[in-house]
Amino acid sequence: MPELPEVEILKRSLKKKIKFCKVAKIKIHNANLRYKVPQLINQNLKNHTVLNVSRISKYLIIDFNFSKKLLIHLGMTGTVHLVKKNNKKYTNASFYHSSSLPKKHNHIEIYFKNNIKMIYNDPRRFGYFKLFEKKYLLNNLIKNLGPDPFSSKFNYNYIKKFIQNKKIKIKILLMNQKFLGGLGNIYANEILYNCKLKPTKSVNLLTKKNIQNLIYQSRNTLKKAIKFGGSSIRDFKKTDGTSGNYQHNFNVYGKNNTNCPRYSCTGSIKKILISKRSSFYCPKCQT
Ligand SMILES: [Zn+2]
């Protein structure tokens, strides 16, 4: 499932390539995504210019020059690809999945007037496109989301207040989108490993230092993934078609029964289920 770093990289790629570009036409091959793609999307966006591309949590937002906003959510398997007219791949904004594009899953194609085509590919079709006429409608959708990990609102006082009188497991806290917007299973596991905190630890036992470290490691872990993902996308341009390999950089996610990668730790990674989600941790150095 695409997580925050993937959406952030997608945002940056799109900003570079389609900001100030005019839409020539939009082709919908399959409107049956999680929500039906608006019929009028072509009519509404044709001949309008992209003013900005931004990200809120895992939502990608494309602003147009007439106050309409297009929201894209990648669901479980959505990927966005930019292709130049001569079929030169600009980017495969997916660094976890194969970059091959089975054509039958190319559901939406946006053609820009500078000969760039943006393809939305989604085998499981859990992603969606929504068009917002007014800003407050978009704000309504995201009002229940917690702060972005990089936002200054994600700070010690905020966390302290949020966890007051709660006795939930820290992994559940991190995955709660009302607490923190955009974090998924992969990075919740990786962040807790980097904090040396076991995923089942109750939040009422967190010290001030634990909380400060949690903020630092949340940003640091995501920043590294964004940086590495960005460079793996640059590699796609060179090699054109090899799959993303960021998963090789995970410390614990998907690594059950392997040695703990922490220097001087002799533990091995264990897999447990927390709220039906796989959780990976080292019982020796995560306490
Ligand atoms: Zn360890």
GROMACS .gro file of C-alpha atoms and ligand atoms in nm:
model
  288
    1MET     CA    1   0.000   0.000   0.000
    2PRO     CA    2   0.145   0.338  -0.093
    3GLU     CA    3   0.251   0.525   0.217
    4LEU     CA    4   0.337   0.886   0.289
    5PRO     CA    5   0.688   0.882   0.131
    6GLU     CA    6   0.552   0.747  -0.196
    7VAL     CA    7   0.283   1.014  -0.212
    8GLU     CA    8   0.537   1.283  -0.121
    9ILE     CA    9   0.767   1.171  -0.403
   10LEU     CA   10   0.476   1.159  -0.642
   11LYS     CA   11   0.387   1.514  -0.540
   12ARG     CA   12   0.742   1.633  -0.605
   13SER     CA   13   0.761   1.455  -0.942
   14LEU     CA   14   0.429   1.600  -1.054
   15LYS     CA   15   0.521   1.947  -0.932
   16LYS     CA   16   0.834   1.937  -1.145
   17LYS     CA   17   0.667   1.806  -1.459
   18ILE     CA   18   0.308   1.930  -1.472
   19LYS     CA   19   0.297   2.255  -1.273
   20PHE     CA   20   0.173   2.533  -1.504
   21CYS     CA   21   0.081   2.276  -1.771
   22LYS     CA   22  -0.255   2.287  -1.944
   23VAL     CA   23  -0.478   1.979  -1.966
   24ALA     CA   24  -0.547   1.880  -2.327
   25LYS     CA   25  -0.789   1.595  -2.254
   26ILE     CA   26  -0.870   1.326  -2.001
   27LYS     CA   27  -0.951   0.971  -2.106
   28ILE     CA   28  -1.132   0.743  -1.864
   29HIS     CA   29  -1.092   0.376  -1.952
   30ASN     CA   30  -1.255   0.246  -1.635
   31ALA     CA   31  -1.453   0.479  -1.408
   32ASN     CA   32  -1.518   0.208  -1.149
   33LEU     CA   33  -1.259   0.291  -0.888
   34ARG     CA   34  -1.348   0.294  -0.516
   35TYR     CA   35  -1.581   0.583  -0.602
   36LYS     CA   36  -1.699   0.637  -0.956
   37VAL     CA   37  -1.473   0.880  -1.141
   38PRO     CA   38  -1.679   1.197  -1.207
   39GLN     CA   39  -1.825   1.185  -1.559
   40LEU     CA   40  -1.755   1.553  -1.617
   41ILE     CA   41  -1.390   1.537  -1.524
   42ASN     CA   42  -1.276   1.588  -1.885
   43GLN     CA   43  -1.519   1.871  -1.949
   44ASN     CA   44  -1.430   2.035  -1.619
   45LEU     CA   45  -1.054   2.021  -1.640
   46LYS     CA   46  -0.989   2.048  -2.014
   47ASN     CA   47  -0.794   2.362  -2.106
   48HIS     CA   48  -0.727   2.443  -1.743
   49THR     CA   49  -0.381   2.487  -1.598
   50VAL     CA   50  -0.227   2.311  -1.299
   51LEU     CA   51  -0.136   2.578  -1.046
   52ASN     CA   52   0.007   2.359  -0.776
   53VAL     CA   53   0.043   2.003  -0.652
   54SER     CA   54   0.034   1.938  -0.279
   55ARG     CA   55  -0.002   1.655  -0.032
   56ILE     CA   56  -0.214   1.623   0.280
   57SER     CA   57  -0.150   1.297   0.461
   58LYS     CA   58  -0.174   1.035   0.183
   59TYR     CA   59  -0.395   1.253  -0.036
   60LEU     CA   60  -0.254   1.416  -0.343
   61ILE     CA   61  -0.417   1.745  -0.440
   62ILE     CA   62  -0.386   1.911  -0.779
   63ASP     CA   63  -0.499   2.275  -0.787
   64PHE     CA   64  -0.631   2.427  -1.108
   65ASN     CA   65  -0.658   2.788  -1.217
   66PHE     CA   66  -1.030   2.812  -1.153
   67SER     CA   67  -1.058   2.708  -0.790
   68LYS     CA   68  -1.125   2.341  -0.866
   69LYS     CA   69  -0.914   2.084  -0.689
   70LEU     CA   70  -0.856   1.728  -0.796
   71LEU     CA   71  -0.793   1.488  -0.512
   72ILE     CA   72  -0.621   1.157  -0.584
   73HIS     CA   73  -0.594   0.872  -0.337
   74LEU     CA   74  -0.384   0.572  -0.442
   75GLY     CA   75  -0.580   0.317  -0.239
   76MET     CA   76  -0.399  -0.017  -0.212
   77THR     CA   77  -0.224  -0.054  -0.546
   78GLY     CA   78  -0.257   0.278  -0.728
   79THR     CA   79   0.045   0.422  -0.909
   80VAL     CA   80   0.086   0.732  -1.118
   81HIS     CA   81   0.320   0.739  -1.414
   82LEU     CA   82   0.433   1.023  -1.632
   83VAL     CA   83   0.518   0.937  -1.987
   84LYS     CA   84   0.647   1.163  -2.264
   85LYS     CA   85   0.501   1.146  -2.612
   86ASN     CA   86   0.794   0.944  -2.744
   87ASN     CA   87   0.720   0.692  -2.466
   88LYS     CA   88   1.016   0.799  -2.260
   89LYS     CA   89   0.924   0.723  -1.900
   90TYR     CA   90   0.957   1.029  -1.682
   91THR     CA   91   0.873   0.863  -1.360
   92ASN     CA   92   0.721   0.560  -1.209
   93ALA     CA   93   0.624   0.708  -0.880
   94SER     CA   94   0.618   0.372  -0.710
   95PHE     CA   95   0.921   0.249  -0.532
   96TYR     CA   96   0.772  -0.057  -0.368
   97HIS     CA   97   0.607  -0.220  -0.663
   98SER     CA   98   0.706  -0.334  -1.007
   99SER     CA   99   0.723  -0.055  -1.259
  100SER     CA  100   0.564  -0.263  -1.530
  101LEU     CA  101   0.232  -0.125  -1.641
  102PRO     CA  102  -0.023  -0.389  -1.736
  103LYS     CA  103  -0.227  -0.181  -1.978
  104LYS     CA  104  -0.560  -0.320  -1.866
  105HIS     CA  105  -0.511  -0.145  -1.531
  106ASN     CA  106  -0.445   0.198  -1.685
  107HIS     CA  107  -0.779   0.345  -1.581
  108ILE     CA  108  -0.728   0.718  -1.632
  109GLU     CA  109  -0.501   0.910  -1.868
  110ILE     CA  110  -0.453   1.285  -1.843
  111TYR     CA  111  -0.292   1.439  -2.152
  112PHE     CA  112  -0.115   1.770  -2.106
  113LYS     CA  113  -0.043   2.018  -2.381
  114ASN     CA  114   0.332   1.986  -2.335
  115ASN     CA  115   0.311   1.623  -2.459
  116ILE     CA  116   0.327   1.466  -2.117
  117LYS     CA  117   0.074   1.202  -2.031
  118MET     CA  118  -0.015   1.111  -1.674
  119ILE     CA  119  -0.137   0.753  -1.631
  120TYR     CA  120  -0.326   0.624  -1.329
  121ASN     CA  121  -0.278   0.247  -1.295
  122ASP     CA  122  -0.453   0.051  -1.021
  123PRO     CA  123  -0.499  -0.331  -1.039
  124ARG     CA  124  -0.723  -0.352  -0.731
  125ARG     CA  125  -0.909  -0.024  -0.795
  126PHE     CA  126  -0.928   0.091  -0.433
  127GLY     CA  127  -0.791   0.433  -0.524
  128TYR     CA  128  -1.008   0.724  -0.633
  129PHE     CA  129  -1.030   1.063  -0.803
  130LYS     CA  130  -1.255   1.334  -0.662
  131LEU     CA  131  -1.316   1.681  -0.791
  132PHE     CA  132  -1.379   1.960  -0.540
  133GLU     CA  133  -1.544   2.285  -0.642
  134LYS     CA  134  -1.497   2.461  -0.313
  135LYS     CA  135  -1.215   2.461  -0.066
  136TYR     CA  136  -1.436   2.398   0.237
  137LEU     CA  137  -1.562   2.070   0.090
  138LEU     CA  138  -1.205   1.947   0.072
  139ASN     CA  139  -1.138   2.078   0.422
  140ASN     CA  140  -1.440   1.885   0.542
  141LEU     CA  141  -1.293   1.563   0.412
  142ILE     CA  142  -0.964   1.611   0.590
  143LYS     CA  143  -1.081   1.774   0.912
  144ASN     CA  144  -1.063   1.447   1.106
  145LEU     CA  145  -0.703   1.381   1.008
  146GLY     CA  146  -0.429   1.430   1.261
  147PRO     CA  147  -0.129   1.652   1.180
  148ASP     CA  148   0.125   1.555   0.920
  149PRO     CA  149   0.443   1.407   1.077
  150PHE     CA  150   0.642   1.702   0.936
  151SER     CA  151   0.402   1.963   1.071
  152SER     CA  152   0.498   2.169   1.376
  153LYS     CA  153   0.159   2.071   1.521
  154PHE     CA  154   0.303   1.724   1.575
  155ASN     CA  155   0.488   1.817   1.893
  156TYR     CA  156   0.540   1.707   2.252
  157ASN     CA  157   0.239   1.889   2.398
  158TYR     CA  158   0.011   1.757   2.126
  159ILE     CA  159   0.115   1.395   2.187
  160LYS     CA  160   0.104   1.431   2.565
  161LYS     CA  161  -0.251   1.565   2.546
  162PHE     CA  162  -0.365   1.304   2.294
  163ILE     CA  163  -0.245   1.008   2.499
  164GLN     CA  164  -0.372   1.141   2.831
  165ASN     CA  165  -0.568   0.870   3.016
  166LYS     CA  166  -0.514   0.624   2.731
  167LYS     CA  167  -0.368   0.280   2.774
  168ILE     CA  168  -0.344   0.167   2.414
  169LYS     CA  169  -0.050   0.003   2.241
  170ILE     CA  170   0.187   0.250   2.082
  171LYS     CA  171   0.164   0.082   1.741
  172ILE     CA  172  -0.213   0.137   1.745
  173LEU     CA  173  -0.158   0.501   1.835
  174LEU     CA  174   0.081   0.552   1.543
  175MET     CA  175  -0.159   0.391   1.297
  176ASN     CA  176  -0.451   0.606   1.415
  177GLN     CA  177  -0.506   0.863   1.137
  178LYS     CA  178  -0.676   1.098   1.385
  179PHE     CA  179  -0.351   1.106   1.580
  180LEU     CA  180  -0.111   1.131   1.288
  181GLY     CA  181  -0.206   1.169   0.924
  182GLY     CA  182  -0.046   0.946   0.665
  183LEU     CA  183   0.141   0.681   0.859
  184GLY     CA  184   0.079   0.320   0.754
  185ASN     CA  185   0.189  -0.021   0.871
  186ILE     CA  186   0.537  -0.022   0.713
  187TYR     CA  187   0.658   0.301   0.869
  188ALA     CA  188   0.486   0.248   1.203
  189ASN     CA  189   0.701  -0.068   1.235
  190GLU     CA  190   1.018   0.102   1.114
  191ILE     CA  191   0.975   0.409   1.335
  192LEU     CA  192   0.922   0.199   1.648
  193TYR     CA  193   1.235   0.001   1.566
  194ASN     CA  194   1.433   0.322   1.529
  195CYS     CA  195   1.292   0.441   1.864
  196LYS     CA  196   1.381   0.108   2.032
  197LEU     CA  197   1.020   0.084   2.150
  198LYS     CA  198   0.827  -0.242   2.131
  199PRO     CA  199   0.501  -0.209   1.938
  200THR     CA  200   0.292  -0.345   2.224
  201LYS     CA  201   0.418  -0.087   2.476
  202SER     CA  202   0.133   0.097   2.642
  203VAL     CA  203   0.136   0.472   2.571
  204ASN     CA  204   0.089   0.558   2.938
  205LEU     CA  205   0.442   0.426   3.000
  206LEU     CA  206   0.611   0.664   2.755
  207THR     CA  207   0.865   0.900   2.908
  208LYS     CA  208   0.927   1.255   2.792
  209LYS     CA  209   1.242   1.132   2.619
  210ASN     CA  210   1.046   0.853   2.447
  211ILE     CA  211   0.797   1.104   2.309
  212GLN     CA  212   1.065   1.345   2.190
  213ASN     CA  213   1.248   1.060   2.023
  214LEU     CA  214   0.925   0.940   1.861
  215ILE     CA  215   0.880   1.279   1.695
  216TYR     CA  216   1.241   1.286   1.580
  217GLN     CA  217   1.240   0.930   1.447
  218SER     CA  218   0.903   0.968   1.274
  219ARG     CA  219   1.043   1.254   1.067
  220ASN     CA  220   1.387   1.101   1.024
  221THR     CA  221   1.257   0.761   0.908
  222LEU     CA  222   1.017   0.917   0.658
  223LYS     CA  223   1.276   1.165   0.537
  224LYS     CA  224   1.520   0.884   0.462
  225ALA     CA  225   1.254   0.690   0.273
  226ILE     CA  226   1.166   0.999   0.068
  227LYS     CA  227   1.532   1.061  -0.007
  228PHE     CA  228   1.599   0.702  -0.106
  229GLY     CA  229   1.273   0.672  -0.299
  230GLY     CA  230   1.363   0.986  -0.490
  231SER     CA  231   1.695   0.839  -0.592
  232SER     CA  232   1.538   0.506  -0.687
  233ILE     CA  233   1.303   0.697  -0.918
  234ARG     CA  234   1.601   0.867  -1.076
  235ASP     CA  235   1.735   0.517  -1.140
  236PHE     CA  236   1.413   0.423  -1.315
  237LYS     CA  237   1.489   0.692  -1.566
  238LYS     CA  238   1.826   0.539  -1.639
  239THR     CA  239   1.736   0.172  -1.636
  240ASP     CA  240   1.378   0.224  -1.748
  241GLY     CA  241   1.176  -0.050  -1.596
  242THR     CA  242   1.346  -0.223  -1.306
  243SER     CA  243   1.131  -0.251  -0.998
  244GLY     CA  244   1.161  -0.031  -0.695
  245ASN     CA  245   1.372  -0.185  -0.424
  246TYR     CA  246   1.320   0.029  -0.120
  247GLN     CA  247   1.201  -0.275   0.074
  248HIS     CA  248   1.563  -0.394   0.090
  249ASN     CA  249   1.623  -0.097   0.319
  250PHE     CA  250   1.363  -0.190   0.577
  251ASN     CA  251   1.503  -0.285   0.915
  252VAL     CA  252   1.214  -0.493   1.044
  253TYR     CA  253   0.916  -0.478   0.808
  254GLY     CA  254   0.879  -0.820   0.643
  255LYS     CA  255   1.203  -0.937   0.804
  256ASN     CA  256   1.075  -1.195   1.055
  257ASN     CA  257   1.331  -1.458   1.160
  258THR     CA  258   1.626  -1.254   1.030
  259ASN     CA  259   1.900  -1.111   1.251
  260CYS     CA  260   1.835  -0.771   1.406
  261PRO     CA  261   2.030  -0.523   1.192
  262ARG     CA  262   2.123  -0.306   1.492
  263TYR     CA  263   2.495  -0.307   1.552
  264SER     CA  264   2.582  -0.513   1.860
  265CYS     CA  265   2.230  -0.658   1.901
  266THR     CA  266   2.210  -1.037   1.878
  267GLY     CA  267   1.829  -1.058   1.866
  268SER     CA  268   1.618  -1.175   1.574
  269ILE     CA  269   1.308  -1.012   1.430
  270LYS     CA  270   0.975  -1.147   1.543
  271LYS     CA  271   0.635  -1.114   1.379
  272ILE     CA  272   0.319  -1.067   1.583
  273LEU     CA  273  -0.033  -0.950   1.504
  274ILE     CA  274  -0.167  -0.627   1.651
  275SER     CA  275  -0.523  -0.541   1.548
  276LYS     CA  276  -0.490  -0.797   1.268
  277ARG     CA  277  -0.192  -0.613   1.120
  278SER     CA  278   0.154  -0.771   1.098
  279SER     CA  279   0.396  -0.615   1.340
  280PHE     CA  280   0.769  -0.677   1.327
  281TYR     CA  281   1.013  -0.600   1.605
  282CYS     CA  282   1.326  -0.715   1.783
  283PRO     CA  283   1.234  -0.843   2.132
  284LYS     CA  284   1.591  -0.786   2.247
  285CYS     CA  285   1.649  -0.415   2.174
  286GLN     CA  286   1.291  -0.285   2.156
  287THR     CA  287   1.153  -0.254   2.508
  288ZN      ZN  288   1.772  -0.584   1.817
   0.00000   0.00000   0.00000
